């Protein structure tokens, strides 16, 4: 099971779920306190901004980030949950959860997965750049991009409510 939450809820989400692994997608300089129950090797901390187009002084999501996410998830034994967070728990983290679920369930329909994401997280607005890069890396021929575009922007929220996303539907 994958759990997604904002930075402000990482500690309580890890504790409540018994998660063994954590992915954090934050802008450089954002303070991140790794929960004591997560070892350093079980925490992937990626530095990027939640942007779609390159902007001066900001780090856009890149293919290397997508590959790091996929490698980290590929080494997850799935015996205990994985928690993913970004600052608000709305864009980078929801994109990453979608990407991981698609990669670990390669036969799962991209649109069904996107609709499931929307159902479990009304505020989810997956970062389109991360989705497009993952679509290319995973060879999904635009289906991931179209599925996320079809669910549209999520409900306005300051931060997302923690939620769970099943990997295998």
JSON list of C-alpha atoms in Angstrom, two decimals:
[
{"chain": "A", "resi": 1, "resn": "UNK", "atom": "CA", "xyz": [0.00, 0.00, 0.00]},
{"chain": "A", "resi": 2, "resn": "UNK", "atom": "CA", "xyz": [1.15, 3.52, -0.78]},
{"chain": "A", "resi": 3, "resn": "UNK", "atom": "CA", "xyz": [0.23, 6.38, 1.53]},
{"chain": "A", "resi": 4, "resn": "UNK", "atom": "CA", "xyz": [0.49, 10.03, 0.46]},
{"chain": "A", "resi": 5, "resn": "UNK", "atom": "CA", "xyz": [0.60, 13.00, 2.80]},
{"chain": "A", "resi": 6, "resn": "UNK", "atom": "CA", "xyz": [1.82, 16.58, 3.14]},
{"chain": "A", "resi": 7, "resn": "UNK", "atom": "CA", "xyz": [5.11, 17.35, 4.89]},
{"chain": "A", "resi": 8, "resn": "UNK", "atom": "CA", "xyz": [3.21, 18.43, 8.01]},
{"chain": "A", "resi": 9, "resn": "UNK", "atom": "CA", "xyz": [1.75, 14.91, 8.42]},
{"chain": "A", "resi": 10, "resn": "UNK", "atom": "CA", "xyz": [4.80, 12.72, 7.67]},
{"chain": "A", "resi": 11, "resn": "UNK", "atom": "CA", "xyz": [5.49, 11.67, 11.25]},
{"chain": "A", "resi": 12, "resn": "UNK", "atom": "CA", "xyz": [1.92, 10.77, 12.08]},
{"chain": "A", "resi": 13, "resn": "UNK", "atom": "CA", "xyz": [1.35, 9.02, 8.73]},
{"chain": "A", "resi": 14, "resn": "UNK", "atom": "CA", "xyz": [4.47, 6.88, 9.09]},
{"chain": "A", "resi": 15, "resn": "UNK", "atom": "CA", "xyz": [3.50, 6.02, 12.68]},
{"chain": "A", "resi": 16, "resn": "UNK", "atom": "CA", "xyz": [-0.14, 5.24, 11.84]},
{"chain": "A", "resi": 17, "resn": "UNK", "atom": "CA", "xyz": [0.71, 3.04, 8.85]},
{"chain": "A", "resi": 18, "resn": "UNK", "atom": "CA", "xyz": [3.84, 1.30, 10.12]},
{"chain": "A", "resi": 19, "resn": "UNK", "atom": "CA", "xyz": [5.59, 2.33, 6.92]},
{"chain": "A", "resi": 20, "resn": "UNK", "atom": "CA", "xyz": [9.15, 1.14, 6.37]},
{"chain": "A", "resi": 21, "resn": "UNK", "atom": "CA", "xyz": [10.05, 3.41, 3.46]},
{"chain": "A", "resi": 22, "resn": "UNK", "atom": "CA", "xyz": [9.59, 7.09, 2.66]},
{"chain": "A", "resi": 23, "resn": "UNK", "atom": "CA", "xyz": [9.92, 9.22, -0.46]},
{"chain": "A", "resi": 24, "resn": "UNK", "atom": "CA", "xyz": [10.09, 13.00, 0.04]},
{"chain": "A", "resi": 25, "resn": "UNK", "atom": "CA", "xyz": [9.91, 15.39, -2.91]},
{"chain": "A", "resi": 26, "resn": "UNK", "atom": "CA", "xyz": [10.79, 18.88, -1.69]},
{"chain": "A", "resi": 27, "resn": "UNK", "atom": "CA", "xyz": [12.38, 22.09, -2.87]},
{"chain": "A", "resi": 28, "resn": "UNK", "atom": "CA", "xyz": [16.02, 22.48, -1.89]},
{"chain": "A", "resi": 29, "resn": "UNK", "atom": "CA", "xyz": [16.32, 24.00, 1.56]},
{"chain": "A", "resi": 30, "resn": "UNK", "atom": "CA", "xyz": [12.95, 22.75, 2.83]},
{"chain": "A", "resi": 31, "resn": "UNK", "atom": "CA", "xyz": [13.49, 21.35, 6.30]},
{"chain": "A", "resi": 32, "resn": "UNK", "atom": "CA", "xyz": [12.73, 17.64, 6.50]},
{"chain": "A", "resi": 33, "resn": "UNK", "atom": "CA", "xyz": [12.87, 15.61, 9.69]},
{"chain": "A", "resi": 34, "resn": "UNK", "atom": "CA", "xyz": [13.03, 11.93, 8.82]},
{"chain": "A", "resi": 35, "resn": "UNK", "atom": "CA", "xyz": [10.97, 9.89, 11.30]},
{"chain": "A", "resi": 36, "resn": "UNK", "atom": "CA", "xyz": [13.21, 7.80, 13.58]},
{"chain": "A", "resi": 37, "resn": "UNK", "atom": "CA", "xyz": [11.47, 4.61, 12.46]},
{"chain": "A", "resi": 38, "resn": "UNK", "atom": "CA", "xyz": [12.66, 5.13, 8.86]},
{"chain": "A", "resi": 39, "resn": "UNK", "atom": "CA", "xyz": [16.32, 4.34, 8.30]},
{"chain": "A", "resi": 40, "resn": "UNK", "atom": "CA", "xyz": [18.39, 6.64, 6.13]},
{"chain": "A", "resi": 41, "resn": "UNK", "atom": "CA", "xyz": [18.70, 4.03, 3.36]},
{"chain": "A", "resi": 42, "resn": "UNK", "atom": "CA", "xyz": [14.91, 3.66, 3.36]},
{"chain": "A", "resi": 43, "resn": "UNK", "atom": "CA", "xyz": [14.35, 7.39, 2.77]},
{"chain": "A", "resi": 44, "resn": "UNK", "atom": "CA", "xyz": [14.59, 8.82, -0.74]},
{"chain": "A", "resi": 45, "resn": "UNK", "atom": "CA", "xyz": [14.83, 12.61, -0.55]},
{"chain": "A", "resi": 46, "resn": "UNK", "atom": "CA", "xyz": [14.55, 14.28, -3.95]},
{"chain": "A", "resi": 47, "resn": "UNK", "atom": "CA", "xyz": [15.09, 17.98, -4.45]},
{"chain": "A", "resi": 48, "resn": "UNK", "atom": "CA", "xyz": [12.81, 19.61, -7.02]},
{"chain": "A", "resi": 49, "resn": "UNK", "atom": "CA", "xyz": [10.27, 22.38, -7.28]},
{"chain": "A", "resi": 50, "resn": "UNK", "atom": "CA", "xyz": [6.63, 21.81, -8.14]},
{"chain": "A", "resi": 51, "resn": "UNK", "atom": "CA", "xyz": [6.85, 23.41, -11.58]},
{"chain": "A", "resi": 52, "resn": "UNK", "atom": "CA", "xyz": [6.01, 22.33, -15.11]},
{"chain": "A", "resi": 53, "resn": "UNK", "atom": "CA", "xyz": [8.34, 24.54, -17.15]},
{"chain": "A", "resi": 54, "resn": "UNK", "atom": "CA", "xyz": [11.96, 25.35, -16.35]},
{"chain": "A", "resi": 55, "resn": "UNK", "atom": "CA", "xyz": [12.31, 28.60, -14.37]},
{"chain": "A", "resi": 56, "resn": "UNK", "atom": "CA", "xyz": [15.45, 30.43, -13.38]},
{"chain": "A", "resi": 57, "resn": "UNK", "atom": "CA", "xyz": [16.66, 29.49, -9.92]},
{"chain": "A", "resi": 58, "resn": "UNK", "atom": "CA", "xyz": [14.29, 26.51, -9.66]},
{"chain": "A", "resi": 59, "resn": "UNK", "atom": "CA", "xyz": [14.84, 22.79, -10.18]},
{"chain": "A", "resi": 60, "resn": "UNK", "atom": "CA", "xyz": [12.16, 21.24, -12.40]},
{"chain": "A", "resi": 61, "resn": "UNK", "atom": "CA", "xyz": [11.30, 17.57, -12.08]},
{"chain": "A", "resi": 62, "resn": "UNK", "atom": "CA", "xyz": [13.56, 15.63, -14.41]},
{"chain": "A", "resi": 63, "resn": "UNK", "atom": "CA", "xyz": [13.97, 12.17, -15.86]},
{"chain": "A", "resi": 64, "resn": "UNK", "atom": "CA", "xyz": [16.62, 11.39, -13.23]},
{"chain": "A", "resi": 65, "resn": "UNK", "atom": "CA", "xyz": [14.01, 12.05, -10.51]},
{"chain": "A", "resi": 66, "resn": "UNK", "atom": "CA", "xyz": [11.55, 9.69, -12.18]},
{"chain": "A", "resi": 67, "resn": "UNK", "atom": "CA", "xyz": [14.20, 6.99, -12.52]},
{"chain": "A", "resi": 68, "resn": "UNK", "atom": "CA", "xyz": [15.20, 7.43, -8.86]},
{"chain": "A", "resi": 69, "resn": "UNK", "atom": "CA", "xyz": [11.54, 7.05, -7.82]},
{"chain": "A", "resi": 70, "resn": "UNK", "atom": "CA", "xyz": [11.14, 3.93, -9.96]},
{"chain": "A", "resi": 71, "resn": "UNK", "atom": "CA", "xyz": [14.40, 2.38, -8.72]},
{"chain": "A", "resi": 72, "resn": "UNK", "atom": "CA", "xyz": [13.51, 3.06, -5.08]},
{"chain": "A", "resi": 73, "resn": "UNK", "atom": "CA", "xyz": [10.00, 1.62, -5.53]},
{"chain": "A", "resi": 74, "resn": "UNK", "atom": "CA", "xyz": [11.40, -1.34, -7.45]},
{"chain": "A", "resi": 75, "resn": "UNK", "atom": "CA", "xyz": [13.55, -2.25, -4.45]},
{"chain": "A", "resi": 76, "resn": "UNK", "atom": "CA", "xyz": [10.60, -2.03, -2.04]},
{"chain": "A", "resi": 77, "resn": "UNK", "atom": "CA", "xyz": [9.61, -5.51, -0.80]},
{"chain": "A", "resi": 78, "resn": "UNK", "atom": "CA", "xyz": [6.03, -4.29, -0.14]},
{"chain": "A", "resi": 79, "resn": "UNK", "atom": "CA", "xyz": [5.85, -6.12, 3.20]},
{"chain": "A", "resi": 80, "resn": "UNK", "atom": "CA", "xyz": [5.20, -2.76, 4.89]},
{"chain": "A", "resi": 81, "resn": "UNK", "atom": "CA", "xyz": [3.72, 0.42, 3.43]},
{"chain": "A", "resi": 82, "resn": "UNK", "atom": "CA", "xyz": [5.52, 3.17, 1.54]},
{"chain": "A", "resi": 83, "resn": "UNK", "atom": "CA", "xyz": [4.79, 6.81, 2.40]},
{"chain": "A", "resi": 84, "resn": "UNK", "atom": "CA", "xyz": [5.27, 9.58, -0.15]},
{"chain": "A", "resi": 85, "resn": "UNK", "atom": "CA", "xyz": [5.23, 13.24, 0.74]},
{"chain": "A", "resi": 86, "resn": "UNK", "atom": "CA", "xyz": [5.76, 16.61, -0.85]},
{"chain": "A", "resi": 87, "resn": "UNK", "atom": "CA", "xyz": [5.19, 19.98, 0.75]},
{"chain": "A", "resi": 88, "resn": "UNK", "atom": "CA", "xyz": [1.41, 20.05, 0.33]},
{"chain": "A", "resi": 89, "resn": "UNK", "atom": "CA", "xyz": [0.68, 16.41, -0.50]},
{"chain": "A", "resi": 90, "resn": "UNK", "atom": "CA", "xyz": [-1.14, 17.46, -3.66]},
{"chain": "A", "resi": 91, "resn": "UNK", "atom": "CA", "xyz": [1.13, 17.49, -6.73]},
{"chain": "A", "resi": 92, "resn": "UNK", "atom": "CA", "xyz": [4.60, 15.89, -6.65]},
{"chain": "A", "resi": 93, "resn": "UNK", "atom": "CA", "xyz": [3.60, 13.20, -4.17]},
{"chain": "A", "resi": 94, "resn": "UNK", "atom": "CA", "xyz": [0.36, 12.27, -5.94]},
{"chain": "A", "resi": 95, "resn": "UNK", "atom": "CA", "xyz": [2.22, 12.09, -9.25]},
{"chain": "A", "resi": 96, "resn": "UNK", "atom": "CA", "xyz": [4.81, 9.81, -7.65]},
{"chain": "A", "resi": 97, "resn": "UNK", "atom": "CA", "xyz": [2.14, 7.53, -6.16]},
{"chain": "A", "resi": 98, "resn": "UNK", "atom": "CA", "xyz": [0.45, 7.25, -9.56]},
{"chain": "A", "resi": 99, "resn": "UNK", "atom": "CA", "xyz": [3.80, 6.56, -11.26]},
{"chain": "A", "resi": 100, "resn": "UNK", "atom": "CA", "xyz": [4.75, 3.85, -8.76]},
{"chain": "A", "resi": 101, "resn": "UNK", "atom": "CA", "xyz": [1.34, 2.18, -8.91]},
{"chain": "A", "resi": 102, "resn": "UNK", "atom": "CA", "xyz": [1.50, 2.16, -12.72]},
{"chain": "A", "resi": 103, "resn": "UNK", "atom": "CA", "xyz": [5.04, 0.76, -12.73]},
{"chain": "A", "resi": 104, "resn": "UNK", "atom": "CA", "xyz": [4.35, -1.98, -10.17]},
{"chain": "A", "resi": 105, "resn": "UNK", "atom": "CA", "xyz": [1.07, -2.97, -11.88]},
{"chain": "A", "resi": 106, "resn": "UNK", "atom": "CA", "xyz": [2.05, -2.73, -15.57]},
{"chain": "A", "resi": 107, "resn": "UNK", "atom": "CA", "xyz": [-1.21, -4.25, -16.83]},
{"chain": "A", "resi": 108, "resn": "UNK", "atom": "CA", "xyz": [-3.38, -1.82, -14.86]},
{"chain": "A", "resi": 109, "resn": "UNK", "atom": "CA", "xyz": [-5.34, 0.59, -17.02]},
{"chain": "A", "resi": 110, "resn": "UNK", "atom": "CA", "xyz": [-3.96, 4.12, -16.73]},
{"chain": "A", "resi": 111, "resn": "UNK", "atom": "CA", "xyz": [-7.41, 5.75, -16.77]},
{"chain": "A", "resi": 112, "resn": "UNK", "atom": "CA", "xyz": [-8.77, 3.40, -14.10]},
{"chain": "A", "resi": 113, "resn": "UNK", "atom": "CA", "xyz": [-5.74, 4.17, -11.93]},
{"chain": "A", "resi": 114, "resn": "UNK", "atom": "CA", "xyz": [-6.20, 7.94, -12.42]},
{"chain": "A", "resi": 115, "resn": "UNK", "atom": "CA", "xyz": [-9.90, 7.66, -11.56]},
{"chain": "A", "resi": 116, "resn": "UNK", "atom": "CA", "xyz": [-9.01, 5.68, -8.43]},
{"chain": "A", "resi": 117, "resn": "UNK", "atom": "CA", "xyz": [-6.51, 8.40, -7.48]},
{"chain": "A", "resi": 118, "resn": "UNK", "atom": "CA", "xyz": [-9.22, 11.04, -7.86]},
{"chain": "A", "resi": 119, "resn": "UNK", "atom": "CA", "xyz": [-11.66, 8.96, -5.77]},
{"chain": "A", "resi": 120, "resn": "UNK", "atom": "CA", "xyz": [-9.22, 8.56, -2.85]},
{"chain": "A", "resi": 121, "resn": "UNK", "atom": "CA", "xyz": [-7.88, 12.13, -3.08]},
{"chain": "A", "resi": 122, "resn": "UNK", "atom": "CA", "xyz": [-10.25, 14.86, -4.27]},
{"chain": "A", "resi": 123, "resn": "UNK", "atom": "CA", "xyz": [-7.41, 17.43, -4.09]},
{"chain": "A", "resi": 124, "resn": "UNK", "atom": "CA", "xyz": [-4.85, 15.39, -6.05]},
{"chain": "A", "resi": 125, "resn": "UNK", "atom": "CA", "xyz": [-3.35, 17.40, -8.89]},
{"chain": "A", "resi": 126, "resn": "UNK", "atom": "CA", "xyz": [-0.41, 15.28, -10.09]},
{"chain": "A", "resi": 127, "resn": "UNK", "atom": "CA", "xyz": [2.51, 17.28, -11.45]},
{"chain": "A", "resi": 128, "resn": "UNK", "atom": "CA", "xyz": [2.12, 17.00, -15.25]},
{"chain": "A", "resi": 129, "resn": "UNK", "atom": "CA", "xyz": [5.87, 17.13, -15.89]},
{"chain": "A", "resi": 130, "resn": "UNK", "atom": "CA", "xyz": [6.53, 14.13, -13.63]},
{"chain": "A", "resi": 131, "resn": "UNK", "atom": "CA", "xyz": [3.66, 12.26, -15.29]},
{"chain": "A", "resi": 132, "resn": "UNK", "atom": "CA", "xyz": [4.91, 13.02, -18.82]},
{"chain": "A", "resi": 133, "resn": "UNK", "atom": "CA", "xyz": [8.45, 11.95, -17.98]},
{"chain": "A", "resi": 134, "resn": "UNK", "atom": "CA", "xyz": [7.23, 8.71, -16.38]},
{"chain": "A", "resi": 135, "resn": "UNK", "atom": "CA", "xyz": [4.95, 8.04, -19.34]},
{"chain": "A", "resi": 136, "resn": "UNK", "atom": "CA", "xyz": [8.04, 8.16, -21.59]},
{"chain": "A", "resi": 137, "resn": "UNK", "atom": "CA", "xyz": [10.25, 6.10, -19.26]},
{"chain": "A", "resi": 138, "resn": "UNK", "atom": "CA", "xyz": [7.56, 3.45, -18.81]},
{"chain": "A", "resi": 139, "resn": "UNK", "atom": "CA", "xyz": [6.66, 3.39, -22.53]},
{"chain": "A", "resi": 140, "resn": "UNK", "atom": "CA", "xyz": [2.98, 4.19, -21.95]},
{"chain": "A", "resi": 141, "resn": "UNK", "atom": "CA", "xyz": [2.54, 6.04, -25.26]},
{"chain": "A", "resi": 142, "resn": "UNK", "atom": "CA", "xyz": [0.80, 9.06, -23.72]},
{"chain": "A", "resi": 143, "resn": "UNK", "atom": "CA", "xyz": [-1.83, 7.05, -21.84]},
{"chain": "A", "resi": 144, "resn": "UNK", "atom": "CA", "xyz": [-0.63, 8.24, -18.41]},
{"chain": "A", "resi": 145, "resn": "UNK", "atom": "CA", "xyz": [-0.63, 11.86, -19.56]},
{"chain": "A", "resi": 146, "resn": "UNK", "atom": "CA", "xyz": [-4.13, 11.57, -21.03]},
{"chain": "A", "resi": 147, "resn": "UNK", "atom": "CA", "xyz": [-5.51, 9.79, -17.96]},
{"chain": "A", "resi": 148, "resn": "UNK", "atom": "CA", "xyz": [-4.23, 12.46, -15.59]},
{"chain": "A", "resi": 149, "resn": "UNK", "atom": "CA", "xyz": [-5.44, 15.22, -17.92]},
{"chain": "A", "resi": 150, "resn": "UNK", "atom": "CA", "xyz": [-8.88, 13.57, -17.93]},
{"chain": "A", "resi": 151, "resn": "UNK", "atom": "CA", "xyz": [-9.30, 13.74, -14.14]},
{"chain": "A", "resi": 152, "resn": "UNK", "atom": "CA", "xyz": [-8.42, 17.44, -14.21]},
{"chain": "A", "resi": 153, "resn": "UNK", "atom": "CA", "xyz": [-7.30, 19.68, -11.42]},
{"chain": "A", "resi": 154, "resn": "UNK", "atom": "CA", "xyz": [-8.23, 18.56, -7.94]},
{"chain": "A", "resi": 155, "resn": "UNK", "atom": "CA", "xyz": [-10.28, 20.50, -5.41]},
{"chain": "A", "resi": 156, "resn": "UNK", "atom": "CA", "xyz": [-8.59, 23.60, -4.01]},
{"chain": "A", "resi": 157, "resn": "UNK", "atom": "CA", "xyz": [-6.80, 22.89, -0.74]},
{"chain": "A", "resi": 158, "resn": "UNK", "atom": "CA", "xyz": [-3.94, 24.36, 1.28]},
{"chain": "A", "resi": 159, "resn": "UNK", "atom": "CA", "xyz": [-2.68, 20.81, 1.76]},
{"chain": "A", "resi": 160, "resn": "UNK", "atom": "CA", "xyz": [-3.96, 17.39, 0.90]},
{"chain": "A", "resi": 161, "resn": "UNK", "atom": "CA", "xyz": [-5.56, 14.98, 3.32]},
{"chain": "A", "resi": 162, "resn": "UNK", "atom": "CA", "xyz": [-3.47, 11.82, 3.77]},
{"chain": "A", "resi": 163, "resn": "UNK", "atom": "CA", "xyz": [-4.77, 8.92, 1.69]},
{"chain": "A", "resi": 164, "resn": "UNK", "atom": "CA", "xyz": [-3.95, 5.37, 0.63]},
{"chain": "A", "resi": 165, "resn": "UNK", "atom": "CA", "xyz": [-3.55, 4.09, -2.93]},
{"chain": "A", "resi": 166, "resn": "UNK", "atom": "CA", "xyz": [-3.59, 0.37, -3.60]},
{"chain": "A", "resi": 167, "resn": "UNK", "atom": "CA", "xyz": [-0.97, -0.77, -6.04]},
{"chain": "A", "resi": 168, "resn": "UNK", "atom": "CA", "xyz": [-2.85, -3.60, -7.71]},
{"chain": "A", "resi": 169, "resn": "UNK", "atom": "CA", "xyz": [-6.28, -2.05, -7.98]}
]
